[in-house]
XYZ file of C-alpha atoms in Angstrom:
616
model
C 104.075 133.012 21.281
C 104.048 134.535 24.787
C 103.958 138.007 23.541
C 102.041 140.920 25.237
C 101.608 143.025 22.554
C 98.669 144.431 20.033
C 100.481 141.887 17.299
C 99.515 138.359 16.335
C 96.542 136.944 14.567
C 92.992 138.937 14.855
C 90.895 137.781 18.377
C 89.288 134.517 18.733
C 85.928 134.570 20.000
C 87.026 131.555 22.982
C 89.270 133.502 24.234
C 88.501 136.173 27.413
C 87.619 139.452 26.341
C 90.620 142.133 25.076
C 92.961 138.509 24.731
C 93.762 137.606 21.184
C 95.645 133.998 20.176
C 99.353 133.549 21.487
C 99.079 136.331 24.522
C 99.432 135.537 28.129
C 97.739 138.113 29.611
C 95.591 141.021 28.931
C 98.198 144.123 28.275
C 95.038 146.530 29.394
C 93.852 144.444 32.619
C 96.658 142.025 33.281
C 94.245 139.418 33.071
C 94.807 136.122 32.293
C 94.275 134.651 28.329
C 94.281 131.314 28.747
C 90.500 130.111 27.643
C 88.551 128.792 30.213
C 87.152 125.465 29.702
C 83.911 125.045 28.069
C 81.477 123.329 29.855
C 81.256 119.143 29.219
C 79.965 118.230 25.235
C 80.588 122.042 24.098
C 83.027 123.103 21.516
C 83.492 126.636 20.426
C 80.583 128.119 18.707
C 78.221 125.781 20.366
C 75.298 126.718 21.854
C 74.259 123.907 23.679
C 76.437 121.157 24.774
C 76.724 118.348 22.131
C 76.387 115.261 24.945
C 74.595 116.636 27.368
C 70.820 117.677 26.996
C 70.177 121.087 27.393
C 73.492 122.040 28.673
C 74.275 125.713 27.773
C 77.498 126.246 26.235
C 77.859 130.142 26.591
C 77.514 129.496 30.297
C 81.186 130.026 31.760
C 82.307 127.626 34.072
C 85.443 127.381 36.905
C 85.172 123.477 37.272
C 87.758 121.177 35.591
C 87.012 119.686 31.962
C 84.571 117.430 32.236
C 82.673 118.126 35.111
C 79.964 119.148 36.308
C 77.908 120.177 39.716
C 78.817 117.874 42.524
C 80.960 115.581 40.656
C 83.993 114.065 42.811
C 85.601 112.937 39.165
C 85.603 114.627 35.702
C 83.712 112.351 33.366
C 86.113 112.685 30.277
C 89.552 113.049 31.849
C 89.168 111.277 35.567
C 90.561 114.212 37.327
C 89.634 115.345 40.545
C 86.313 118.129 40.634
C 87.003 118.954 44.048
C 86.833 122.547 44.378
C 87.532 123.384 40.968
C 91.228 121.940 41.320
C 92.926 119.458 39.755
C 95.044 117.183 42.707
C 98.975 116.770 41.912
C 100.096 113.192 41.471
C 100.416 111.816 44.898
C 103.711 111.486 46.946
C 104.550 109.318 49.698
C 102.117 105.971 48.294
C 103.695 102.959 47.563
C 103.152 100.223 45.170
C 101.137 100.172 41.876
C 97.182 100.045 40.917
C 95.006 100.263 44.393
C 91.829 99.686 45.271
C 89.097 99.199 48.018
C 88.306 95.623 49.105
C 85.976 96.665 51.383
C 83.854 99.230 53.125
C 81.802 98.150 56.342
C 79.499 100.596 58.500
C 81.187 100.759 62.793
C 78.530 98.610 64.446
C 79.442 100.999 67.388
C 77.699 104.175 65.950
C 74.283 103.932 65.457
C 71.297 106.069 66.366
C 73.320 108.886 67.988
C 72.943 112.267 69.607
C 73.598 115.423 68.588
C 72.988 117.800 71.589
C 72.423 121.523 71.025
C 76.056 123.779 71.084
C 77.641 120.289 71.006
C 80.630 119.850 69.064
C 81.643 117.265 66.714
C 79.158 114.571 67.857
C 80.048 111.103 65.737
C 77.220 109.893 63.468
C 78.018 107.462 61.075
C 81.585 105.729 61.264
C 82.934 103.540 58.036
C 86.093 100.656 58.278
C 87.830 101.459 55.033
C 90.191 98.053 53.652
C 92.376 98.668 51.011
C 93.507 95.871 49.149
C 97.446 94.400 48.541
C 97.987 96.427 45.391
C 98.582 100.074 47.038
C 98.406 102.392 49.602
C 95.041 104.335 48.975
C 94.852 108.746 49.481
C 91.718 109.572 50.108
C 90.764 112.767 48.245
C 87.175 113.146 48.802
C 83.812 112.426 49.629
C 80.030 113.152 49.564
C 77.559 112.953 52.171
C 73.995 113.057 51.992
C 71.879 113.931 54.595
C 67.925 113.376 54.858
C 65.699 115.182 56.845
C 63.605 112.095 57.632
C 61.485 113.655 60.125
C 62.814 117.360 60.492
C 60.755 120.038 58.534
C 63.537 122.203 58.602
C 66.945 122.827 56.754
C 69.804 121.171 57.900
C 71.160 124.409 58.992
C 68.525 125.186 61.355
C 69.958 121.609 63.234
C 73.713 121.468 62.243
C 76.545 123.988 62.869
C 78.852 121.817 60.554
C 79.632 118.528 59.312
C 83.380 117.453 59.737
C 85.197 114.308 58.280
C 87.724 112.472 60.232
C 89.961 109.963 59.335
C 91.939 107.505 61.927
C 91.362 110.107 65.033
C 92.360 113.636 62.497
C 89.784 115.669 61.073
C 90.285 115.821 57.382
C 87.984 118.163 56.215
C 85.311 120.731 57.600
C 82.185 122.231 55.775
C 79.347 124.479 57.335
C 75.814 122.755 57.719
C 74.926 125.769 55.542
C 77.179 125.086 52.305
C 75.041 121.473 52.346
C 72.692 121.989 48.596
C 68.746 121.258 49.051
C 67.785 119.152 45.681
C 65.308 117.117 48.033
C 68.133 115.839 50.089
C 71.237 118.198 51.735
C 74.344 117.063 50.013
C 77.923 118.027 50.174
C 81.106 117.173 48.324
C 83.873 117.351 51.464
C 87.436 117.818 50.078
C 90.152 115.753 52.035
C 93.358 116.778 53.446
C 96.863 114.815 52.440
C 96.488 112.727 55.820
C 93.568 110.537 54.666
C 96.078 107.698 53.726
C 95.664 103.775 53.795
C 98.544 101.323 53.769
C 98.375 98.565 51.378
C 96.826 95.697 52.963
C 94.899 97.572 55.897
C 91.985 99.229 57.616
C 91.455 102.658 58.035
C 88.480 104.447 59.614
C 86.398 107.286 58.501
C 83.792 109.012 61.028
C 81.613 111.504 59.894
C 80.827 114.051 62.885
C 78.021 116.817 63.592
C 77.904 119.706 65.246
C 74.627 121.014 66.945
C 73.641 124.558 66.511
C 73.574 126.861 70.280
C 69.750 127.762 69.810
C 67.735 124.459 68.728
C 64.312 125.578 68.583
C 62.152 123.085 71.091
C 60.240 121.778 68.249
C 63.221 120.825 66.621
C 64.122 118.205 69.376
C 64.256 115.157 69.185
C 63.969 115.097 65.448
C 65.432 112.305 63.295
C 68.007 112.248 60.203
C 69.830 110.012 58.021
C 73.620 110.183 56.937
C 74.824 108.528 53.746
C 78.349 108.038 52.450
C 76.788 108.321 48.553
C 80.662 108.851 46.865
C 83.763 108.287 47.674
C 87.194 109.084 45.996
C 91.133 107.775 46.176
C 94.149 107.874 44.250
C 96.837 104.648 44.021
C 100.396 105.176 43.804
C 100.437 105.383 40.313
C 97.634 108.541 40.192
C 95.043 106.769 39.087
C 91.890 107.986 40.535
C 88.618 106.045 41.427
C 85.330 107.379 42.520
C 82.650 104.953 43.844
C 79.646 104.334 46.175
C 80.219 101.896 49.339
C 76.796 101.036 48.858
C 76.535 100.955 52.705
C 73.491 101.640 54.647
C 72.702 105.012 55.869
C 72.431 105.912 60.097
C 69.921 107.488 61.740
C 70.576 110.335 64.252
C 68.891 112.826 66.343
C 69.078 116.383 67.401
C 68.407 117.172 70.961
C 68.963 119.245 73.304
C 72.113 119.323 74.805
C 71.275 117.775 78.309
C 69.279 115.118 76.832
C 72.281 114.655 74.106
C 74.563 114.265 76.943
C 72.599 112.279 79.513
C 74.058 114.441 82.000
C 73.776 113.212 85.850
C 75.250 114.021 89.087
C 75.498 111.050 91.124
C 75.949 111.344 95.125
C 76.995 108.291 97.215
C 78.136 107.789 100.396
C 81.370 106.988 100.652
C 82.594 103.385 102.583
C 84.597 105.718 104.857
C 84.018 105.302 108.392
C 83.445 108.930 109.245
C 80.119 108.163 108.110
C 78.957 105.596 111.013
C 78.381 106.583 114.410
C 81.212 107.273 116.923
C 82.464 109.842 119.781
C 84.217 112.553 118.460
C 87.225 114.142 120.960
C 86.608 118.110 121.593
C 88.293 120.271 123.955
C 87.409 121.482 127.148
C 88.231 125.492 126.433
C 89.352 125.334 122.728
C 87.653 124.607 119.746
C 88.236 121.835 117.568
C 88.430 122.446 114.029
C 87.597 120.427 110.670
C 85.989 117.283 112.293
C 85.322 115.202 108.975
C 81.256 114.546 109.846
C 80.175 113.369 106.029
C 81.946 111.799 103.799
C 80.704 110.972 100.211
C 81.674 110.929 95.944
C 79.955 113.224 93.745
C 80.430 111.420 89.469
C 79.742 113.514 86.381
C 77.674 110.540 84.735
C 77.517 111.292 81.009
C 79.709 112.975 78.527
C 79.806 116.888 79.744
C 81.715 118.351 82.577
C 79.500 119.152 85.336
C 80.261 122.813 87.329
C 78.890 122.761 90.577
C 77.856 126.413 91.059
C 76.285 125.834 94.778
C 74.878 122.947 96.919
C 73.241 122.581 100.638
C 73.240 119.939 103.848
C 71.086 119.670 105.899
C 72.239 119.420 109.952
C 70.793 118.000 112.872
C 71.632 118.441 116.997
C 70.744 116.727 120.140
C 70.676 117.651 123.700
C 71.768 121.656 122.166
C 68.863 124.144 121.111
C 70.794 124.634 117.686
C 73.293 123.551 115.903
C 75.104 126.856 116.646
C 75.883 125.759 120.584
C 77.775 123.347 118.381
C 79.330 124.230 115.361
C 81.067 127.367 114.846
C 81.709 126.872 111.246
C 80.853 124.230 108.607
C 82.903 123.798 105.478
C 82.909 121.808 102.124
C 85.932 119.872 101.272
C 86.589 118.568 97.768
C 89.439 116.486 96.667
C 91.329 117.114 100.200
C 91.098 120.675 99.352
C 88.285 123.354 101.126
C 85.831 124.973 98.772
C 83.428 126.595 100.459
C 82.139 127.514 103.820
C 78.409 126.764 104.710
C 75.993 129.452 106.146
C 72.543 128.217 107.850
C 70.356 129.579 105.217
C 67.714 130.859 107.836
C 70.517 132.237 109.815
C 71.982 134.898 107.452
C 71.712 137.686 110.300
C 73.975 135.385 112.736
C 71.128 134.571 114.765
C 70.701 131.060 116.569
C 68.026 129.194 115.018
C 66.759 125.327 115.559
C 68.378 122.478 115.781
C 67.537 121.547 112.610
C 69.633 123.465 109.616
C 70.233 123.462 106.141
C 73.614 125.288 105.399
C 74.231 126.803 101.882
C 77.318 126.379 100.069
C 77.078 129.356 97.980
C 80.020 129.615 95.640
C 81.418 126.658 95.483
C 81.988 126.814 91.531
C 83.409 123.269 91.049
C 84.077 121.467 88.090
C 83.817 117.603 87.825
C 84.906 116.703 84.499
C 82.844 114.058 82.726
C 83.093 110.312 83.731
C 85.008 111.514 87.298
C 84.044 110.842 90.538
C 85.771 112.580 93.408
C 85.683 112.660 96.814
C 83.964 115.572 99.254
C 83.420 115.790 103.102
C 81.742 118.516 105.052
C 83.850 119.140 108.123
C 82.975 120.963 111.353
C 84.550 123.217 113.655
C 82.980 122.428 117.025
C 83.037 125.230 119.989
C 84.619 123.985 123.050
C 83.123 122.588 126.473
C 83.471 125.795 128.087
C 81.216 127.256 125.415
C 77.706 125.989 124.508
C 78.667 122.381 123.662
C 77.879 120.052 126.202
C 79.198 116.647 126.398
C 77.180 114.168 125.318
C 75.307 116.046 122.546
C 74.965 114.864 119.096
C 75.336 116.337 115.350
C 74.797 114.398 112.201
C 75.229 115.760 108.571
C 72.836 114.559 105.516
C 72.521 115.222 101.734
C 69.019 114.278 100.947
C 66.317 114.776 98.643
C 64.917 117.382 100.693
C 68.036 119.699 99.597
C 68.753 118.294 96.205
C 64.635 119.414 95.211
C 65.216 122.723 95.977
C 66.409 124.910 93.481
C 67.716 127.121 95.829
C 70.037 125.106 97.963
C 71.507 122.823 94.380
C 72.938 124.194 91.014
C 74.649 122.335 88.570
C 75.319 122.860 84.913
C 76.090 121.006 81.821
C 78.812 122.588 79.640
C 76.267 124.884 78.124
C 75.014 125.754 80.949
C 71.790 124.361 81.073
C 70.979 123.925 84.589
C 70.496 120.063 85.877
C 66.433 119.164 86.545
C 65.884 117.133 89.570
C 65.419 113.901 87.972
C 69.081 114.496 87.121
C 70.880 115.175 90.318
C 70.207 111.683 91.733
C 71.498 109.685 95.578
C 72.441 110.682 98.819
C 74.658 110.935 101.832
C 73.820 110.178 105.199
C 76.108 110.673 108.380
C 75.018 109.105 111.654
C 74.476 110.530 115.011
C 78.149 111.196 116.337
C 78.738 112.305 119.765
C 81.161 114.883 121.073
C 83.204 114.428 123.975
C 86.101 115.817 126.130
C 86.809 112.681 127.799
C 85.389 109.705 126.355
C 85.712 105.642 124.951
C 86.332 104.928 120.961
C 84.835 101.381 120.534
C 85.362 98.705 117.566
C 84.711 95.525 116.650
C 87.309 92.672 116.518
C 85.513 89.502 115.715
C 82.449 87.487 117.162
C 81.754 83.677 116.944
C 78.877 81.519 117.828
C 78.425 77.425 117.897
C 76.279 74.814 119.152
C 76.706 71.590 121.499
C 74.595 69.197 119.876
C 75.976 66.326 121.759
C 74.182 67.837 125.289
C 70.706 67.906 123.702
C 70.936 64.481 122.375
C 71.359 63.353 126.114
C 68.322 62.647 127.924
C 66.694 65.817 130.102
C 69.707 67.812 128.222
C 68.625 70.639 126.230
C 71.142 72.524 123.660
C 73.837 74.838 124.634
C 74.691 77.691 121.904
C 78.050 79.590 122.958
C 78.259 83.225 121.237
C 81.333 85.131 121.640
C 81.849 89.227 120.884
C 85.515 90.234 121.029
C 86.268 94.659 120.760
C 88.390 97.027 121.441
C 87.649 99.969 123.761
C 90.356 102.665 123.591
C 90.337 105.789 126.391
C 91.060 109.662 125.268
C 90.847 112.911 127.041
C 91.435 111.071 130.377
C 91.778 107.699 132.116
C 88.486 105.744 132.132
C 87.011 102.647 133.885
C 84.654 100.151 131.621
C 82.144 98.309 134.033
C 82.763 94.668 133.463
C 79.327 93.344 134.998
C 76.914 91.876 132.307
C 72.935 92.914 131.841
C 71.092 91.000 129.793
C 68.424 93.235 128.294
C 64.632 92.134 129.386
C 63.264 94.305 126.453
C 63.477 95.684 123.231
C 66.823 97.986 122.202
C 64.219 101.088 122.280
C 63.601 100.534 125.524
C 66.959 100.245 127.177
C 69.360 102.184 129.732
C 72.499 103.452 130.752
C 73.438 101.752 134.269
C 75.685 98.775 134.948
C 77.466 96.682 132.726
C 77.166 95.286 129.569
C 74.560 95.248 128.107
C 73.213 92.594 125.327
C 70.117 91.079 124.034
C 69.217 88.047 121.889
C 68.673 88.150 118.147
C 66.302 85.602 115.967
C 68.724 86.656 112.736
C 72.154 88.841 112.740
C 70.358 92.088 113.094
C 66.695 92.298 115.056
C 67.326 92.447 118.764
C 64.699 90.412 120.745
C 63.091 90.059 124.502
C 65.786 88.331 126.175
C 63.038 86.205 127.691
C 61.673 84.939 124.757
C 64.324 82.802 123.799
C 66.194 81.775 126.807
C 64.921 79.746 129.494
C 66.805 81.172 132.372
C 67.106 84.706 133.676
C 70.758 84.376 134.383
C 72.335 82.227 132.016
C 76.152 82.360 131.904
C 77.959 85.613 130.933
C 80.864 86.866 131.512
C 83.185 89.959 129.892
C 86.989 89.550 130.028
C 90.253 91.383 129.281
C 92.014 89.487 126.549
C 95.703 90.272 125.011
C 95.206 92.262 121.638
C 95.172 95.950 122.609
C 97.988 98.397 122.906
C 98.125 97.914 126.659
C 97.032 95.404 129.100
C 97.339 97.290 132.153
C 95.191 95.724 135.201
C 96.926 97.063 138.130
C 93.735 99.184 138.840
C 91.490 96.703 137.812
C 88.237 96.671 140.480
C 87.529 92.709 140.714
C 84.894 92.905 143.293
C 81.527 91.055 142.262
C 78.929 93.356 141.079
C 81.009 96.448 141.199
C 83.574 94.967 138.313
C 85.820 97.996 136.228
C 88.177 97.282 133.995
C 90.862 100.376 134.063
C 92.023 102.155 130.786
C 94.910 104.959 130.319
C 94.470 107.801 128.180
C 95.229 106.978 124.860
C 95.602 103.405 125.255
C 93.788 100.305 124.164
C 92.551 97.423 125.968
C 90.662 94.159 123.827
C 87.737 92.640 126.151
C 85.559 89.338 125.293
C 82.111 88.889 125.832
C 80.981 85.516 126.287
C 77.227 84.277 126.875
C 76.194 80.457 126.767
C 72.801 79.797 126.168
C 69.852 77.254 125.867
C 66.275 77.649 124.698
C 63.175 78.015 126.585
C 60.390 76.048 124.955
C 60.975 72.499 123.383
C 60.749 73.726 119.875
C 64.212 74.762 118.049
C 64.695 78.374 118.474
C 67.543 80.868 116.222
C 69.190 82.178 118.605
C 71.980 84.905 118.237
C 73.705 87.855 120.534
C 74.190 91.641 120.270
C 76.042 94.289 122.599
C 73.224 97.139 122.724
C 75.628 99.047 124.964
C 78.513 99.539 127.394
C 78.735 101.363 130.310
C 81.747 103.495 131.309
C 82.740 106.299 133.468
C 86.142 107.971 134.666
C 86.191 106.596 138.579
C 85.782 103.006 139.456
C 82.851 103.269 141.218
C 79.588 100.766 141.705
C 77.982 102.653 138.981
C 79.238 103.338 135.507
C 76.445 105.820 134.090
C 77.855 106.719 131.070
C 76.654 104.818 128.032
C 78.625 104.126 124.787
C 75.472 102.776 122.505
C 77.379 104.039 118.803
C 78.710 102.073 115.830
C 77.718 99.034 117.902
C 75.788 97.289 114.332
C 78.353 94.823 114.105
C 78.763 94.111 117.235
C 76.784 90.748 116.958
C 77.512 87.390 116.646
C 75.676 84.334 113.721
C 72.951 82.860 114.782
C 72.156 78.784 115.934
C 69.430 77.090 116.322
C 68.647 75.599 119.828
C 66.426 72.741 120.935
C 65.162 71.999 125.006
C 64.951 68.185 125.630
């Protein structure tokens, strides 16, 4: 026994060619000599297997005793047929005989995606319980897959097919090792980490990976996964091999975009920069990175979005173009600058319009999937001793109008499939701001309205509704004067000027301003506008308190809070809503009769709830 040698008994005819009984190895070919197995039912001399019909017995075969094709067990000694190897008794279980108490499909996956060149995309997920007996090792398993509506094979769809077991992939097979016998099926060998304690739940996800060049008529085509077999050892070795017996899941192929549901969402941001307001430039000196749009850009879906370029549009009053007022427009992302913008009729440097879209052409920006962030597009205005003149206005947009063209937007998915319209969805809008050297910043405090019902239940009384506006008006560049007459306004807001005072208007609800006339019964009913404590400052030495030529006097840089109050009663006998706006306040920087600069921004709020009045 063991010898290498030409002695021993004459050759046997089970044993590999040149090998005769009691050798090791070949002494010509240092082959092995140890017969290989015959296949199940045969014994030597056979011809055809004894237990199995029509099973050839001079056909040589690798896989353990007892098995055959696709077997997970071997049907006469219960060993493992997974690739042709016969699994060690396991280490590490504890306890004695083990087995499954139950296997239950993840409610969660069900009639996924699989996008094209996407990578391990979960379709069918199974809860695993093993009972109180053992911990369970999970050796193997075998998946069927059915083409359902596909009229191609599965590798003309799937990459691979990967099995995963409590978040670690276990085992990997390509979509092209999958056997056609009417349906694509796979035995998947298990690493050592597909363990279940005693007592609890484990989870097994099957996962697919698309193939980089789905064919178009391969979209949106259906299949069904099947966990037909699956196979454990218990901590004492002994192996089991069984069918869950759980429904199959349906997925698709598709391509990746539509696997993805990839989206670019723009929103305005809640930031103030967006509303209306006087912006502080510099009489010889430009001014740079004025924030003029703010907004959030969200990668809605699973893939990372890369923002290869992108457009605004721009729009100037009172200038020709928007050149006379910005010398350079940049995009800002995250707090950081990206990109600078270049008018994209304006490539030679030449003025044009004062209407621009400006191209952000490498702005190659990654939003990862699920993220929003934050962007602005600032502005570096040219001075007052430039083109700029005070007064003039500049808004920023992101609208349709830019994300349609194909030429001012491109975004890709992670295979970089370029967004379609339909996917780069929302807006940003910036309003009107106004630049200034010298100049008022206004906001809104609080307002109040209320009604005395006790006057228009007196006889000949009608009702009295008092509405109160409180702001603050802050001064930069210079010292300024606010006029403190009131106007009431006899027309629409359209229709309105700069002048003296005040000026405010009814409303019939919190926002439509009405003909003053139409709701009040007198011309002049009681208004006043005050200087109340609340600013930074309240400074009235140079107050003007002459009747009809009234200023109220703010420093540079300070603040100064002013009231508005208007009492009023209605004009016909029928109950009116009545509520008041500011449309606009006068200012200037002398203390003269007339104040002919008018502040008319951000002034939305500025307007009070509304009451409703009744004459006697």
């Amino acid at each position: 026994v063991g010898t290498t040698g030409p002695t021993g008994p004459g050759p046997i005819t089970t044993l590999p060619t040149g090998c005769q009984a009691g050798w090791l190895v070949n002494p010509m070919t240092g082959a092995s000599c140890t017969p290989a197995p015959l296949p199940t039912g045969c014994q030597a001399g056979d011809l055809f297997s004894r237990t199995v019909v029509g099973l050839s017995c001079t056909t040589p075969t690798t896989l353990p005793a007892g098995c055959q094709a696709g077997d997970l067990a071997s049907r006469t000694t219960g060993l493992s047929c997974a690739g042709g190897t016969t699994p060690t008794t396991p280490t590490g279980l504890t306890g004695g005989a083990g087995s499954v108490s139950e296997y239950s499909l993840v409610s969660g996956i069900t009639t996924e995606k699989v996008g094209e060149d996407e990578n391990d995309q979960e379709v069918l997920g199974l809860d695993i319980e093993a009972d109180e007996g053992s911990d369970l090792q999970f050796t193997a398993v075998k998946l069927v897959f059915d083409e359902g509506s596909a009229a191609s094979d599965f590798d003309q769809f799937a990459d691979d097919v990967s099995v995963w077991f409590n978040g670690a992939e276990v085992g990997r097979v390509a979509a092209s090792g999958f056997t056609d016998d009417n349906l694509w099926t796979k035995t998947i060998s298990l690493s050592d980490g597909a363990v279940i304690k005693a007592g609890k739940v484990g989870q097994l996800l099957v996962k697919v990976s698309g193939i980089s060049n789905l064919d178009t008529g391969d979209a949106t085509k259906t299949w069904t996964v099947d966990v037909r077999q699956i196979r454990f050892v218990d901590a004492r070795g002994d192996s089991t091999s069984e069918d869950p017996t759980t429904n199959t899941r349906t997925f698709s192929f598709e391509t990746y975009a539509t696997a993805v549901n990839a989206e670019l969402k723009i929103a305005e941001d809640s930031s103030m920069i967006n509303t209306a307001h006087t912006i502080d430039v510099h009489a010889s000196d430009d001014t740079a990175d004025v924030s003029m749009l703010s907004f959030t850009m969200e990668a809605k879906g699973t893939s990372d979005l890369k923002i290869k370029k992108m457009a605004a549009s721009t729009t100037v009053t009172g200038a020709s173009n928007v050149d006379d007022l910005a010398k350079e427009i940049t995009l800002w992302i995250g707090g950081e600058e990206i990109a600078t913008g270049e008018a994209i009729e304006d490539s030679d440097g030449v003025s044009v319009g004062s209407v621009e879209d400006y191209l952000f052409d490498d702005v190659d920006y990654t939003i990862p999937a699920g993220t929003k962030v934050k962007a602005e597009i600032k502005v570096t205005f040219n001075s007052v001793a430039d083109a700029l003149d005070e007064g003039d206005t500049m808004k920023v947009e992101i609208t349709e109008a830019e994300t349609d063209t194909a030429s001012m937007w491109d975004v890709r998915d992670e295979s970089n499939t370029r967004l379609v319209d339909a996917d780069l969805a929302g807006s940003a809008t910036g309003e009107a701001h106004a630049v200034y050297d010298v100049a008022i910043q206004v906001a809104f405090v609080t307002s109040d309205s209320s009604e005395d019902e006790l006057a228009g239940q007196l006889a000949g009384n009608d009702d009295t509704g008092t509405y109160t506006i409180t702001f603050n008006v802050t001064a930069f560049g210079d010292d300024v004067y606010v006029d403190g007459d009131v106007d009431t306004a006899t027309t629409t807001a359209s229709s309105f000027g700069g002048g003296d005072g005040i000026t405010w208007a009814t409303t019939t609800n919190s926002s439509s301003v009405v003909n003053h006339d139409l709701s009040l019964a007198s011309s002049t009913p009681r208004e006043i506008l005050e200087a109340v404590a609340g600013g930074s400052t309240t400074d009235d030495a140079s107050d003007v308190t002459t009747a009809g030529a009234l200023s109220f006097f703010i420093q540079e840089g300070e603040t100064r809070r002013f009231k508005l109050t208007v009492d009023a009663t209605p004009q016909i006998p029928a109950g009116v809503t009545v509520g008041v706006r500011i449309l606009g306040i006068n200012w200037d920087t002398d203390s003269g009769d007339i104040h002919d600069t008018l502040y008319n921004f951000n002034l939305d709020s500025f307007k009070t709830s509304t009451e409703v009045l009744n004459a006697s």
